Every structure is written in C-alpha cells, then in structure tokens.
Amino acid sequence: ICSPIVILLIGFISSGLTFSLGALLISVSLFITVTYPRPANIFLFFGVLLGLGTSFIFHSTLYVLKTSLFHHLALANGIISSGACAGTLVQSFVIGPLCTKYTLKTVFMIYSAFMLIFSLISFGVYMIAYLKKSRNKIIQPLKINNDEHKMLEFLKNKKFILVCSSCFIFCFGYLIIYFHMQIYYISTLSSAKNTSNIIGYFFLGSFIGRLFFGVIATYTGEKTIYLLITCFLSMGLLNIASILCISFISFFSYCILLGIFDGGYNALIFPVSCDI
C-alpha cells in the first residue's frame, strides 16, 4: 500500500537513507513486538510497521538496481532477490530448533539487533558518499528529479496501467500460499512431519526460478513480458492442481514447481515495468 509513497520518499532523501530507515523500522517493530506482546502492538508493529520497513528496503534496493545495472536488470534482480530465498530456505530448517532452545523472544531480539546493525551500516555508507560529494561541489537544495518522479505521467501509459492492474489483482491471492500452505499440508496428510520444511521447498524452487528467469530475460529483450505472463499462468494452473496433492512427494513437487514460477515473477516484474 505504501509503495508509491516510498518511491517519492526515495526522491526526497535518497535510496541509502530510505534503506537505513527501513532497517531501523524493522528493528524497532521486532523489539516492541516481543517486549510488549499485546494484540494491538502485534498488529501495529509486527504487521504495519514491519511491512512499511520491508517496503522501504525493497524499493530502495530496486532503485539502486535501476540506476546502476539497468542493462542487466533482470539478471541482477534475480541474483539479489535469490538471497531472500536462500535465507528463508536455510532458516526454515533451523528456526524451529532455535525457538525451542532459545525461545521466540530471544530469536526476535537477535533479528532486531541484526537489522539495527544493517541500518547503521547503510547510514554510514550514505554519509561517506554524501561527504565525499560535498567536497567536490556546492550542495544544491534538496529537490525531486522531475524526469524520474512525474508520477502522473504513468497514468497515460495504457500498457503500464494494464500490467499494474493485472499484478494488483494477482497479488490478492499471492500471499495466501504462504499463510495456508502448511495448514493445507497438515489437514491433507494428517501429519505435522516435515511441515516446517514445506516453505523451505517453495523457496528452493523460487531460488532456482529467480536465477533461471533472470538469465533467460537477458536474451529475450522486449519479449520478457511473455515470460512474466507464462509465470502468472503457470502459478494459477499449479494452484488449481494443488487439490491433487495427497502425499509428501506431490506436495514437494508442487512447492518446487510453484516456487520456480514465483521466482520468475519476482525476477521479471520490475524489469518489465521499467521496459514499459
């Protein structure tokens, strides 16, 4: 919901400060969530504030990719975003034992400390670059680059609006997979065995998909949008076919295949939007 606001914020304060602020928001949200675990606090901080901080980090990263690696955008986006898959894959196997041994509160505190460190590092890098630039020229008043921030101009691009509308509708059901996959697995097999690994298998497929489609998109040029459409269609068909999952092998195959096309979607959506 806050994505358009975040894009404007990047224009005002730079991507470096936006990233630093996002990491700080996540750190604060995790700390308050486990320190004062009331329903209202969980909703406000673990829900709203954590989501806002994630949006800050996500869009500031994309902005850096767009300005630095535009000619290899799909590949760069695929490689960088696959890091999230690798992290989720590894943590899906260890997060349960860690919470059991050290409690959820301790694990959240550790994550909060890491995000605070990331925030400080990002702020430090920004300040070094800012001071270096200030030595070379007179600092100009802060203003938005009109060439890159005419948001209303996008409303005249019908193709852009069509892609955005399609993705908006698609995302209505996108996160349902994350929320209900484990519940569906348990209710179908009547067993909680390997439940925590299900999301890990999904992100294993997503890791492969982001790298694969990122590489393929470097050769497809303007036809990259057809790869994106293929990912949308394949994810829809796989979700329809998920009712046929009756064993661990079928769930494993479903998660891997769905993850591959999910990875393609994540690797391609930003480059396609920039192309349009």
mmCIF file of C-alpha atoms in Angstrom:
data_model
loop_
_atom_site.group_PDB
_atom_site.id
_atom_site.type_symbol
_atom_site.label_atom_id
_atom_site.label_comp_id
_atom_site.label_asym_id
_atom_site.label_seq_id
_atom_site.Cartn_x
_atom_site.Cartn_y
_atom_site.Cartn_z
ATOM 1 C CA ILE A 1 0.000 0.000 0.000
ATOM 2 C CA CYS A 2 2.836 2.396 0.850
ATOM 3 C CA SER A 3 4.912 1.638 -2.252
ATOM 4 C CA PRO A 4 4.064 4.889 -4.140
ATOM 5 C CA ILE A 5 4.891 6.904 -1.015
ATOM 6 C CA VAL A 6 8.200 5.074 -0.617
ATOM 7 C CA ILE A 7 9.170 5.856 -4.227
ATOM 8 C CA LEU A 8 8.550 9.558 -3.599
ATOM 9 C CA LEU A 9 10.485 9.360 -0.335
ATOM 10 C CA ILE A 10 13.500 7.948 -2.182
ATOM 11 C CA GLY A 11 13.397 11.017 -4.418
ATOM 12 C CA PHE A 12 13.456 13.295 -1.374
ATOM 13 C CA ILE A 13 16.042 11.646 0.894
ATOM 14 C CA SER A 14 17.897 9.151 -1.393
ATOM 15 C CA SER A 15 17.789 5.361 -1.540
ATOM 16 C CA GLY A 16 20.551 4.999 1.075
ATOM 17 C CA LEU A 17 18.661 6.847 3.795
ATOM 18 C CA THR A 18 15.431 5.082 2.839
ATOM 19 C CA PHE A 19 17.122 1.689 3.253
ATOM 20 C CA SER A 20 18.581 2.756 6.602
ATOM 21 C CA LEU A 21 15.193 3.973 7.812
ATOM 22 C CA GLY A 22 13.528 0.734 6.669
ATOM 23 C CA ALA A 23 16.013 -1.424 8.571
ATOM 24 C CA LEU A 24 15.504 0.749 11.658
ATOM 25 C CA LEU A 25 11.709 0.380 11.431
ATOM 26 C CA ILE A 26 12.023 -3.410 11.211
ATOM 27 C CA SER A 27 14.398 -3.470 14.185
ATOM 28 C CA VAL A 28 12.015 -1.388 16.295
ATOM 29 C CA SER A 29 8.971 -3.433 15.239
ATOM 30 C CA LEU A 30 10.599 -6.755 16.204
ATOM 31 C CA PHE A 31 11.829 -5.382 19.530
ATOM 32 C CA ILE A 32 8.475 -3.928 20.584
ATOM 33 C CA THR A 33 6.545 -6.995 19.376
ATOM 34 C CA VAL A 34 8.348 -9.370 21.755
ATOM 35 C CA THR A 35 8.821 -6.847 24.563
ATOM 36 C CA TYR A 36 5.137 -5.877 24.732
ATOM 37 C CA PRO A 37 3.296 -8.795 23.047
ATOM 38 C CA ARG A 38 -0.218 -7.398 23.214
ATOM 39 C CA PRO A 39 -2.618 -7.954 20.277
ATOM 40 C CA ALA A 40 -2.721 -4.241 19.416
ATOM 41 C CA ASN A 41 1.075 -3.992 19.474
ATOM 42 C CA ILE A 42 1.482 -7.099 17.333
ATOM 43 C CA PHE A 43 -0.934 -5.689 14.760
ATOM 44 C CA LEU A 44 0.634 -2.232 14.737
ATOM 45 C CA PHE A 45 4.334 -3.099 14.956
ATOM 46 C CA PHE A 46 4.735 -6.652 13.607
ATOM 47 C CA GLY A 47 2.066 -6.025 10.993
ATOM 48 C CA VAL A 48 2.024 -2.404 9.852
ATOM 49 C CA LEU A 49 5.467 -1.115 10.888
ATOM 50 C CA LEU A 50 7.334 -4.255 9.791
ATOM 51 C CA GLY A 51 5.566 -4.164 6.433
ATOM 52 C CA LEU A 52 6.423 -0.492 5.998
ATOM 53 C CA GLY A 53 10.086 -1.117 6.801
ATOM 54 C CA THR A 54 10.202 -4.034 4.379
ATOM 55 C CA SER A 55 8.765 -1.815 1.654
ATOM 56 C CA PHE A 56 11.446 0.804 2.351
ATOM 57 C CA ILE A 57 14.231 -1.764 1.937
ATOM 58 C CA PHE A 58 12.690 -3.487 -1.081
ATOM 59 C CA HIS A 59 12.103 -0.350 -3.148
ATOM 60 C CA SER A 60 15.384 1.322 -2.248
ATOM 61 C CA THR A 61 17.179 -1.826 -3.436
ATOM 62 C CA LEU A 62 15.235 -1.789 -6.708
ATOM 63 C CA TYR A 63 16.061 1.892 -7.176
ATOM 64 C CA VAL A 64 19.785 1.170 -6.872
ATOM 65 C CA LEU A 65 19.475 -1.666 -9.390
ATOM 66 C CA LYS A 66 17.621 0.570 -11.839
ATOM 67 C CA THR A 67 20.214 3.326 -11.698
ATOM 68 C CA SER A 68 23.322 1.120 -11.579
ATOM 69 C CA LEU A 69 22.552 -2.059 -13.550
ATOM 70 C CA PHE A 70 19.773 -1.061 -15.932
ATOM 71 C CA HIS A 71 21.113 -3.051 -18.915
ATOM 72 C CA HIS A 72 21.259 -6.262 -16.850
ATOM 73 C CA LEU A 73 18.275 -5.505 -14.637
ATOM 74 C CA ALA A 74 16.521 -8.885 -14.774
ATOM 75 C CA LEU A 75 19.690 -10.847 -14.060
ATOM 76 C CA ALA A 76 20.790 -8.509 -11.260
ATOM 77 C CA ASN A 77 17.321 -8.545 -9.711
ATOM 78 C CA GLY A 78 17.200 -12.335 -9.930
ATOM 79 C CA ILE A 79 20.596 -12.788 -8.283
ATOM 80 C CA ILE A 80 19.995 -10.290 -5.492
ATOM 81 C CA SER A 81 16.426 -11.372 -4.708
ATOM 82 C CA SER A 82 17.522 -15.027 -4.641
ATOM 83 C CA GLY A 83 19.364 -14.131 -1.445
ATOM 84 C CA ALA A 84 15.990 -13.857 0.293
ATOM 85 C CA CYS A 85 15.132 -17.352 -0.930
ATOM 86 C CA ALA A 86 18.434 -18.769 0.288
ATOM 87 C CA GLY A 87 17.932 -17.190 3.701
ATOM 88 C CA THR A 88 14.359 -18.435 4.028
ATOM 89 C CA LEU A 89 15.369 -21.905 2.821
ATOM 90 C CA VAL A 90 18.100 -22.253 5.435
ATOM 91 C CA GLN A 91 16.060 -20.721 8.246
ATOM 92 C CA SER A 92 13.034 -22.937 7.581
ATOM 93 C CA PHE A 93 15.102 -25.876 8.838
ATOM 94 C CA VAL A 94 16.686 -24.153 11.855
ATOM 95 C CA ILE A 95 14.154 -21.587 13.078
ATOM 96 C CA GLY A 96 12.085 -24.213 14.922
ATOM 97 C CA PRO A 97 15.003 -25.671 16.907
ATOM 98 C CA LEU A 98 16.311 -22.162 17.638
ATOM 99 C CA CYS A 99 12.957 -21.017 19.032
ATOM 100 C CA THR A 100 12.669 -24.221 21.072
ATOM 101 C CA LYS A 101 16.156 -23.856 22.551
ATOM 102 C CA TYR A 102 16.386 -20.084 22.998
ATOM 103 C CA THR A 103 12.676 -19.010 22.914
ATOM 104 C CA LEU A 104 10.966 -16.895 20.278
ATOM 105 C CA LYS A 105 11.708 -13.695 22.203
ATOM 106 C CA THR A 106 15.469 -14.267 22.061
ATOM 107 C CA VAL A 107 15.383 -15.065 18.332
ATOM 108 C CA PHE A 108 13.383 -11.892 17.628
ATOM 109 C CA MET A 109 15.860 -9.862 19.681
ATOM 110 C CA ILE A 110 18.740 -11.255 17.620
ATOM 111 C CA TYR A 111 16.954 -10.351 14.381
ATOM 112 C CA SER A 112 16.243 -6.891 15.769
ATOM 113 C CA ALA A 113 19.932 -6.402 16.582
ATOM 114 C CA PHE A 114 20.966 -7.504 13.084
ATOM 115 C CA MET A 115 18.554 -5.050 11.453
ATOM 116 C CA LEU A 116 19.854 -2.244 13.670
ATOM 117 C CA ILE A 117 23.400 -3.056 12.521
ATOM 118 C CA PHE A 118 22.261 -3.012 8.883
ATOM 119 C CA SER A 119 20.611 0.359 9.463
ATOM 120 C CA LEU A 120 23.786 1.849 10.936
ATOM 121 C CA ILE A 121 25.969 0.439 8.150
ATOM 122 C CA SER A 122 23.650 1.824 5.480
ATOM 123 C CA PHE A 123 23.580 5.226 7.161
ATOM 124 C CA GLY A 124 27.372 5.215 7.446
ATOM 125 C CA VAL A 125 27.815 4.383 3.756
ATOM 126 C CA TYR A 126 25.372 7.148 2.836
ATOM 127 C CA MET A 127 27.214 9.715 4.967
ATOM 128 C CA ILE A 128 30.588 8.772 3.465
ATOM 129 C CA ALA A 129 29.204 9.228 -0.061
ATOM 130 C CA TYR A 130 27.461 12.468 0.929
ATOM 131 C CA LEU A 131 30.585 13.991 2.480
ATOM 132 C CA LYS A 132 32.690 12.935 -0.487
ATOM 133 C CA LYS A 133 30.240 14.597 -2.854
ATOM 134 C CA SER A 134 30.068 17.753 -0.727
ATOM 135 C CA ARG A 135 33.826 18.247 -1.042
ATOM 136 C CA ASN A 136 33.608 18.266 -4.825
ATOM 137 C CA LYS A 137 30.734 20.657 -5.357
ATOM 138 C CA ILE A 138 28.393 23.032 -3.614
ATOM 139 C CA ILE A 139 25.415 21.283 -2.091
ATOM 140 C CA GLN A 140 22.245 22.133 -4.018
ATOM 141 C CA PRO A 141 18.848 22.487 -2.315
ATOM 142 C CA LEU A 142 17.094 19.150 -1.954
ATOM 143 C CA LYS A 143 14.579 18.594 -4.733
ATOM 144 C CA ILE A 144 12.952 15.831 -6.720
ATOM 145 C CA ASN A 145 14.302 14.946 -10.142
ATOM 146 C CA ASN A 146 11.387 15.901 -12.374
ATOM 147 C CA ASP A 147 12.423 13.461 -15.086
ATOM 148 C CA GLU A 148 12.110 10.465 -12.770
ATOM 149 C CA HIS A 149 9.281 11.486 -10.474
ATOM 150 C CA LYS A 150 6.426 12.632 -12.672
ATOM 151 C CA MET A 151 4.110 10.043 -11.204
ATOM 152 C CA LEU A 152 1.045 11.247 -13.095
ATOM 153 C CA GLU A 153 2.763 10.615 -16.441
ATOM 154 C CA PHE A 154 2.393 6.879 -15.827
ATOM 155 C CA LEU A 155 -1.391 7.234 -15.976
ATOM 156 C CA LYS A 156 -1.102 7.997 -19.706
ATOM 157 C CA ASN A 157 0.680 4.698 -20.424
ATOM 158 C CA LYS A 158 -2.079 2.135 -21.008
ATOM 159 C CA LYS A 159 0.327 -0.812 -21.115
ATOM 160 C CA PHE A 160 1.797 0.178 -17.769
ATOM 161 C CA ILE A 161 -1.661 0.525 -16.224
ATOM 162 C CA LEU A 162 -2.677 -2.878 -17.624
ATOM 163 C CA VAL A 163 0.377 -4.602 -16.142
ATOM 164 C CA CYS A 164 -0.065 -2.855 -12.781
ATOM 165 C CA SER A 165 -3.767 -3.725 -12.634
ATOM 166 C CA SER A 166 -3.081 -7.362 -13.509
ATOM 167 C CA CYS A 167 -0.387 -7.648 -10.848
ATOM 168 C CA PHE A 168 -2.632 -5.930 -8.294
ATOM 169 C CA ILE A 169 -5.401 -8.478 -8.893
ATOM 170 C CA PHE A 170 -2.889 -11.345 -8.907
ATOM 171 C CA CYS A 171 -1.495 -10.251 -5.547
ATOM 172 C CA PHE A 172 -4.916 -10.567 -3.899
ATOM 173 C CA GLY A 173 -4.269 -14.312 -3.694
ATOM 174 C CA TYR A 174 -0.487 -14.297 -3.767
ATOM 175 C CA LEU A 175 0.226 -14.370 -0.031
ATOM 176 C CA ILE A 176 -2.480 -16.950 0.681
ATOM 177 C CA ILE A 177 0.065 -19.555 -0.418
ATOM 178 C CA TYR A 178 2.443 -18.543 2.368
ATOM 179 C CA PHE A 179 -0.247 -18.365 5.045
ATOM 180 C CA HIS A 180 -2.098 -21.609 4.318
ATOM 181 C CA MET A 181 0.367 -23.994 2.670
ATOM 182 C CA GLN A 182 1.424 -25.590 5.954
ATOM 183 C CA ILE A 183 -2.168 -25.803 7.201
ATOM 184 C CA TYR A 184 -3.213 -27.435 3.928
ATOM 185 C CA TYR A 185 -0.328 -29.906 4.226
ATOM 186 C CA ILE A 186 -1.276 -30.933 7.779
ATOM 187 C CA SER A 187 -5.004 -31.209 7.042
ATOM 188 C CA THR A 188 -4.391 -33.317 3.928
ATOM 189 C CA LEU A 189 -1.793 -35.747 5.300
ATOM 190 C CA SER A 190 -2.989 -35.627 8.944
ATOM 191 C CA SER A 191 0.636 -35.300 9.976
ATOM 192 C CA ALA A 192 2.839 -32.438 11.093
ATOM 193 C CA LYS A 193 6.028 -34.204 9.986
ATOM 194 C CA ASN A 194 8.206 -32.051 7.691
ATOM 195 C CA THR A 195 5.693 -29.192 7.984
ATOM 196 C CA SER A 196 8.318 -26.550 8.694
ATOM 197 C CA ASN A 197 10.229 -27.636 5.580
ATOM 198 C CA ILE A 198 7.343 -27.029 3.167
ATOM 199 C CA ILE A 199 8.010 -23.295 2.899
ATOM 200 C CA GLY A 200 11.699 -24.109 2.530
ATOM 201 C CA TYR A 201 10.992 -26.276 -0.526
ATOM 202 C CA PHE A 202 8.916 -23.470 -2.006
ATOM 203 C CA PHE A 203 11.795 -21.025 -1.636
ATOM 204 C CA LEU A 204 14.232 -23.583 -3.024
ATOM 205 C CA GLY A 205 12.171 -23.529 -6.210
ATOM 206 C CA SER A 206 11.945 -19.741 -6.045
ATOM 207 C CA PHE A 207 15.735 -19.523 -5.730
ATOM 208 C CA ILE A 208 16.127 -21.595 -8.900
ATOM 209 C CA GLY A 209 13.421 -19.622 -10.715
ATOM 210 C CA ARG A 210 14.886 -16.204 -9.955
ATOM 211 C CA LEU A 211 18.284 -17.186 -11.282
ATOM 212 C CA PHE A 212 16.905 -19.092 -14.287
ATOM 213 C CA PHE A 213 14.444 -16.445 -15.468
ATOM 214 C CA GLY A 214 16.941 -13.683 -14.689
ATOM 215 C CA VAL A 215 19.407 -15.281 -17.099
ATOM 216 C CA ILE A 216 16.768 -16.019 -19.762
ATOM 217 C CA ALA A 217 15.440 -12.437 -19.626
ATOM 218 C CA THR A 218 18.830 -11.069 -20.674
ATOM 219 C CA TYR A 219 18.258 -12.661 -24.100
ATOM 220 C CA THR A 220 14.523 -12.064 -24.601
ATOM 221 C CA GLY A 221 14.545 -8.251 -24.718
ATOM 222 C CA GLU A 222 11.078 -6.790 -25.277
ATOM 223 C CA LYS A 223 9.530 -10.281 -25.190
ATOM 224 C CA THR A 224 10.309 -10.611 -21.477
ATOM 225 C CA ILE A 225 6.694 -9.757 -20.737
ATOM 226 C CA TYR A 226 5.683 -13.102 -22.272
ATOM 227 C CA LEU A 227 7.877 -14.858 -19.715
ATOM 228 C CA LEU A 228 6.057 -12.942 -16.986
ATOM 229 C CA ILE A 229 2.679 -13.972 -18.415
ATOM 230 C CA THR A 230 3.880 -17.588 -18.516
ATOM 231 C CA CYS A 231 4.783 -17.384 -14.823
ATOM 232 C CA PHE A 232 1.358 -15.957 -13.949
ATOM 233 C CA LEU A 233 -0.467 -18.648 -15.920
ATOM 234 C CA SER A 234 1.680 -21.484 -14.565
ATOM 235 C CA MET A 235 1.181 -20.407 -10.953
ATOM 236 C CA GLY A 236 -2.571 -20.282 -11.491
ATOM 237 C CA LEU A 237 -2.669 -23.756 -13.040
ATOM 238 C CA LEU A 238 -0.466 -25.204 -10.309
ATOM 239 C CA ASN A 239 -2.694 -23.780 -7.585
ATOM 240 C CA ILE A 240 -5.737 -25.313 -9.261
ATOM 241 C CA ALA A 241 -3.903 -28.646 -9.489
ATOM 242 C CA SER A 242 -2.889 -28.460 -5.814
ATOM 243 C CA ILE A 243 -6.103 -30.281 -4.878
ATOM 244 C CA LEU A 244 -4.425 -33.396 -6.290
ATOM 245 C CA CYS A 245 -1.677 -33.283 -3.645
ATOM 246 C CA ILE A 246 -2.242 -36.356 -1.485
ATOM 247 C CA SER A 247 1.302 -37.345 -0.496
ATOM 248 C CA PHE A 248 4.576 -35.793 0.595
ATOM 249 C CA ILE A 249 6.073 -36.291 -2.881
ATOM 250 C CA SER A 250 3.167 -34.478 -4.545
ATOM 251 C CA PHE A 251 3.427 -31.577 -2.064
ATOM 252 C CA PHE A 252 7.179 -31.431 -2.606
ATOM 253 C CA SER A 253 6.740 -31.321 -6.398
ATOM 254 C CA TYR A 254 4.001 -28.689 -6.104
ATOM 255 C CA CYS A 255 6.151 -26.446 -3.885
ATOM 256 C CA ILE A 256 9.217 -26.735 -6.115
ATOM 257 C CA LEU A 257 7.325 -26.006 -9.355
ATOM 258 C CA LEU A 258 5.266 -23.211 -7.823
ATOM 259 C CA GLY A 259 8.436 -21.718 -6.367
ATOM 260 C CA ILE A 260 10.186 -21.749 -9.757
ATOM 261 C CA PHE A 261 7.457 -19.673 -11.398
ATOM 262 C CA ASP A 262 7.135 -17.479 -8.306
ATOM 263 C CA GLY A 263 10.852 -16.783 -8.658
ATOM 264 C CA GLY A 264 10.287 -15.891 -12.296
ATOM 265 C CA TYR A 265 7.553 -13.444 -11.313
ATOM 266 C CA ASN A 266 9.788 -11.752 -8.731
ATOM 267 C CA ALA A 267 12.747 -11.562 -11.103
ATOM 268 C CA LEU A 268 10.767 -10.217 -14.070
ATOM 269 C CA ILE A 269 8.065 -7.882 -12.767
ATOM 270 C CA PHE A 270 10.401 -4.941 -12.091
ATOM 271 C CA PRO A 271 12.346 -5.145 -15.394
ATOM 272 C CA VAL A 272 9.082 -5.478 -17.342
ATOM 273 C CA SER A 273 7.635 -2.415 -15.586
ATOM 274 C CA CYS A 274 10.776 -0.416 -16.397
ATOM 275 C CA ASP A 275 10.676 -1.528 -20.049
ATOM 276 C CA ILE A 276 7.070 -0.413 -20.417
#
